[in-house]
Amino acid sequence: MLGVVRKKMLGQSLLKIRPAVSMLRSYSSAAKQMTVRDALNSALDEEMSADQKVFLMGEEVGEYQGAYKISKGLLEKYGPERVLDTPITEAGFAGIAVGAAYHGLKPVVEFMTFNFSMQAIDHIINSAAKSNYMSAGQMSVPIVFRGPNGAAAGVGAQHSQCYAAWYASCPGLKVLTPYSSEDARGLLKAAIRDPDPVVFLENELLYGESFSVSDEVLDSSFCLPIGKAKIERVGRDVTITAFSKMVGHALKAAEILEKDGIDAEVINLRSIRPLDRSTINASVRKTNRLITVEEGFPQHGVGAEICASVVEESFAYLDAPVERIAGADVPMPYAANLERLAVPQVEDIVRAVKRACYRSVPLAAAA
Amino acid sequence: MALSRFASSSRSGSLLKPLSSAISLRRPISTDTTPITLETSVPFTAHQCEAPSRTVQTTANELLTFFRDMALMRRMEIAADSLYKAKLIRGFCHLYDGQEAVAVGMEAALTKKDCIITAYRDHCTFMARGGTLLEVFAELMGRQAGCSRGKGGSMHFYKKDSNFYGGHGIVGAQVPLGCGLAFAQKYSKDEAVTFALYGDGAANQGQLFEALNISALWDLPAILVCENNHYGMGTAEWRAAKSPAYYKRGDYAPGLKVDGMDVLAVKQACTFAKEHALKNGPIILEMDTYRYHGHSMSDPGSTYRTRDEITGVRQERDPIERIRKLILSHDLATEKELKDIEKEVRKEVDDAIAQAKENPVPESSELFTNVYAKGLGVESFGADRKEVRATLP
């Protein structure tokens, strides 16, 4: 609760960064519940309160209170100069936001979903990500692009794509993927405080989920480090990496596997770029088996990068081929039964783990 | 008939000004093609062109067809609302009730050689192009008989054999696509045009201006139709556009402002625009219309508009009521006959829903169909690539 102290393992040591102030306080042990939505809202509120340069821009973020109510109450509190409703023109307003960041402000740009960020992607990559490098450090871009990413429920092919792999392949960007309310608060605060462009990938289906949060998490100084994964569940037999909604699936899979005597370690990546290779590799060196889980398309996905990293750094420790669970290699279908086949389910993770543990023979069935 | 009942109207000018009617005895409904001359509700406002006359020719047959078609669309959308609340429709659902006159009036001015493309509020446009209720409801419920076999959903209806190109989820994208359809029509010397529909929210998209510029340079037969329902999701037009005179936004391209709740005005404007575009390149039509529902089923539509505004439009500008009054005032049908038509369409809608509910969901193998037109025998994968894989034909 006051930071998880990790055991030193094979070249890996992790300590959560704790602000000095919090060490002097004592915290009550009663854990409160907070939805991811409220976690994001409170993080935005606190960071806007702490730094005048932070402002929020996007479609329906002000008067409508946010398409998903993430920015509820902020217009009323901070006024129309700091909470700006934009027209439906992503290329335009993303460019404007990057320009504002060049000149010293700290924009938080909301994309109603990251599917619409494709209209603005030139500014994210060419205007934001590469500027610090091209200018030899003169033009840092302290901007956050945030919004829901990945599949929702029945929203079809143009509204369901996961952009983690695309953005994470670009040097100059930081890419974060919160899962829990603690993640949402800590990572959004870190993103807003960070001097570099951050792509902050939320998930619509997680907004309403509640998680316990400690007093430390609720404190306005709370912050999580960028680039550090969290071991959500310690295990011995197999490593499962996941991010965003899939962390929940992986944890459920771990519960099921426990009944079959398989003790799974679940890593919540939290950060896709930088990717916490040391935590992942340390885990695989302990368990010798790896399953990567993601919602997005499989080819050139996050799992492919993790697999390559492990093969490069921990090949001798692998006792089984790396397994990848990902979204189906098709545009997202609308029909509920097809959508279910297109998105990873808990049983897919369970099955892959058993294969890696040599508990089942893989079936290559044509659908 | 008491014309005096049409004298009071909050809009300047009277609601209807019949100049002549050839009907003295009421004939059987739906078959009479004797011309009737009427005036549109308001004159057209033009930008960089000469407005067409507000005098329109119609027939009893046409008016009754308009009534029936719009009543069917209205009923269909309201039924979709109930199905969504019953969770038989998932995801996004953007309803068109209030805007029927645009879809119906436009279709009356076109042939199936002309192309139409729109955004996600597409159920009625699909119907106007010849789609069936079963295809609509089955698609909304994710069943095999859907127009996209259940794989598209509400925002992705298509009917290529009628030159209806969808059905697009990304705001503004359909406009350059529509100009591309026009490019192909000109390239192939089709002598046909494309109507690319977009909303007041999309009207500020840069890609629209890029596509318009190219269309004007290359003289493409593209008609850009802004369905101005005055709200881009929850944002009123004046908060999103420095200039909400969308018919003027084409600058060098001519434009026309049209009462989008008057199906005859819509038809007149579209006829004019088609002729213009074939000769002179792109033109913009701004349809002044209104949606009764919120932006989508997740939007109540009442946080950014007053209920008085919504009921006001319903009382004074409803497109179906306008035609009903016209029909009654010209003695083309009785109130009972019109009510019977409404009952019929209600039954048609209910029957289609019942049929759609019985329709099966797509086969699992459909997950992998149509990824490519030519799959080259490559493999594709399910979520667990070792468990579910397929060869793309």
CSV table of N, CA and C in Angstrom, one decimal, chain A residues 4 6 16 180 182-183 228-233 266-270 276 279:
chain,number,residue,atom,x,y,z
A,4,VAL,N,4.8,-1.0,-3.2
A,4,VAL,CA,5.2,-2.4,-3.1
A,4,VAL,C,6.7,-2.6,-3.2
A,6,ARG,N,9.6,-4.7,-4.2
A,6,ARG,CA,9.8,-5.9,-5.0
A,6,ARG,C,11.1,-6.6,-4.5
A,16,LYS,N,8.6,1.6,-6.3
A,16,LYS,CA,7.7,2.6,-6.8
A,16,LYS,C,8.2,4.0,-6.2
A,180,SER,N,-6.5,-0.3,-13.7
A,180,SER,CA,-7.3,0.0,-12.5
A,180,SER,C,-7.5,1.5,-12.3
A,182,GLU,N,-6.3,3.0,-9.7
A,182,GLU,CA,-5.0,3.4,-9.2
A,182,GLU,C,-4.1,3.8,-10.4
A,183,ASP,N,-4.1,2.9,-11.4
A,183,ASP,CA,-3.4,3.1,-12.7
A,183,ASP,C,-3.9,4.4,-13.3
A,228,LYS,N,7.1,1.6,-16.0
A,228,LYS,CA,7.2,0.5,-15.0
A,228,LYS,C,5.9,-0.3,-15.0
A,229,ALA,N,6.0,-1.6,-15.2
A,229,ALA,CA,4.9,-2.5,-15.2
A,229,ALA,C,4.6,-2.9,-13.7
A,230,LYS,N,3.4,-3.4,-13.5
A,230,LYS,CA,3.0,-3.8,-12.1
A,230,LYS,C,2.7,-5.3,-12.2
A,231,ILE,N,3.3,-6.0,-11.2
A,231,ILE,CA,2.9,-7.4,-11.1
A,231,ILE,C,1.6,-7.5,-10.3
A,232,GLU,N,0.5,-7.8,-11.0
A,232,GLU,CA,-0.8,-7.8,-10.3
A,232,GLU,C,-1.0,-9.0,-9.5
A,233,ARG,N,-0.4,-10.1,-10.0
A,233,ARG,CA,-0.5,-11.4,-9.3
A,233,ARG,C,0.8,-12.1,-9.4
A,266,VAL,N,0.7,-12.5,-13.3
A,266,VAL,CA,0.0,-11.6,-14.2
A,266,VAL,C,0.7,-10.3,-14.1
A,267,ILE,N,1.2,-9.8,-15.3
A,267,ILE,CA,1.9,-8.5,-15.3
A,267,ILE,C,1.0,-7.5,-16.0
A,268,ASN,N,0.7,-6.4,-15.3
A,268,ASN,CA,-0.1,-5.3,-15.9
A,268,ASN,C,1.0,-4.4,-16.5
A,269,LEU,N,1.1,-4.3,-17.8
A,269,LEU,CA,2.2,-3.6,-18.4
A,269,LEU,C,2.2,-2.1,-18.0
A,270,ARG,N,1.0,-1.5,-17.9
A,270,ARG,CA,0.8,-0.1,-17.6
A,270,ARG,C,1.5,0.9,-18.6
A,276,ASP,N,8.4,-2.2,-20.1
A,276,ASP,CA,9.2,-2.6,-19.0
A,276,ASP,C,9.8,-3.9,-19.3
A,279,THR,N,11.1,-6.0,-16.1
A,279,THR,CA,10.1,-6.8,-15.3
A,279,THR,C,9.7,-8.0,-16.1
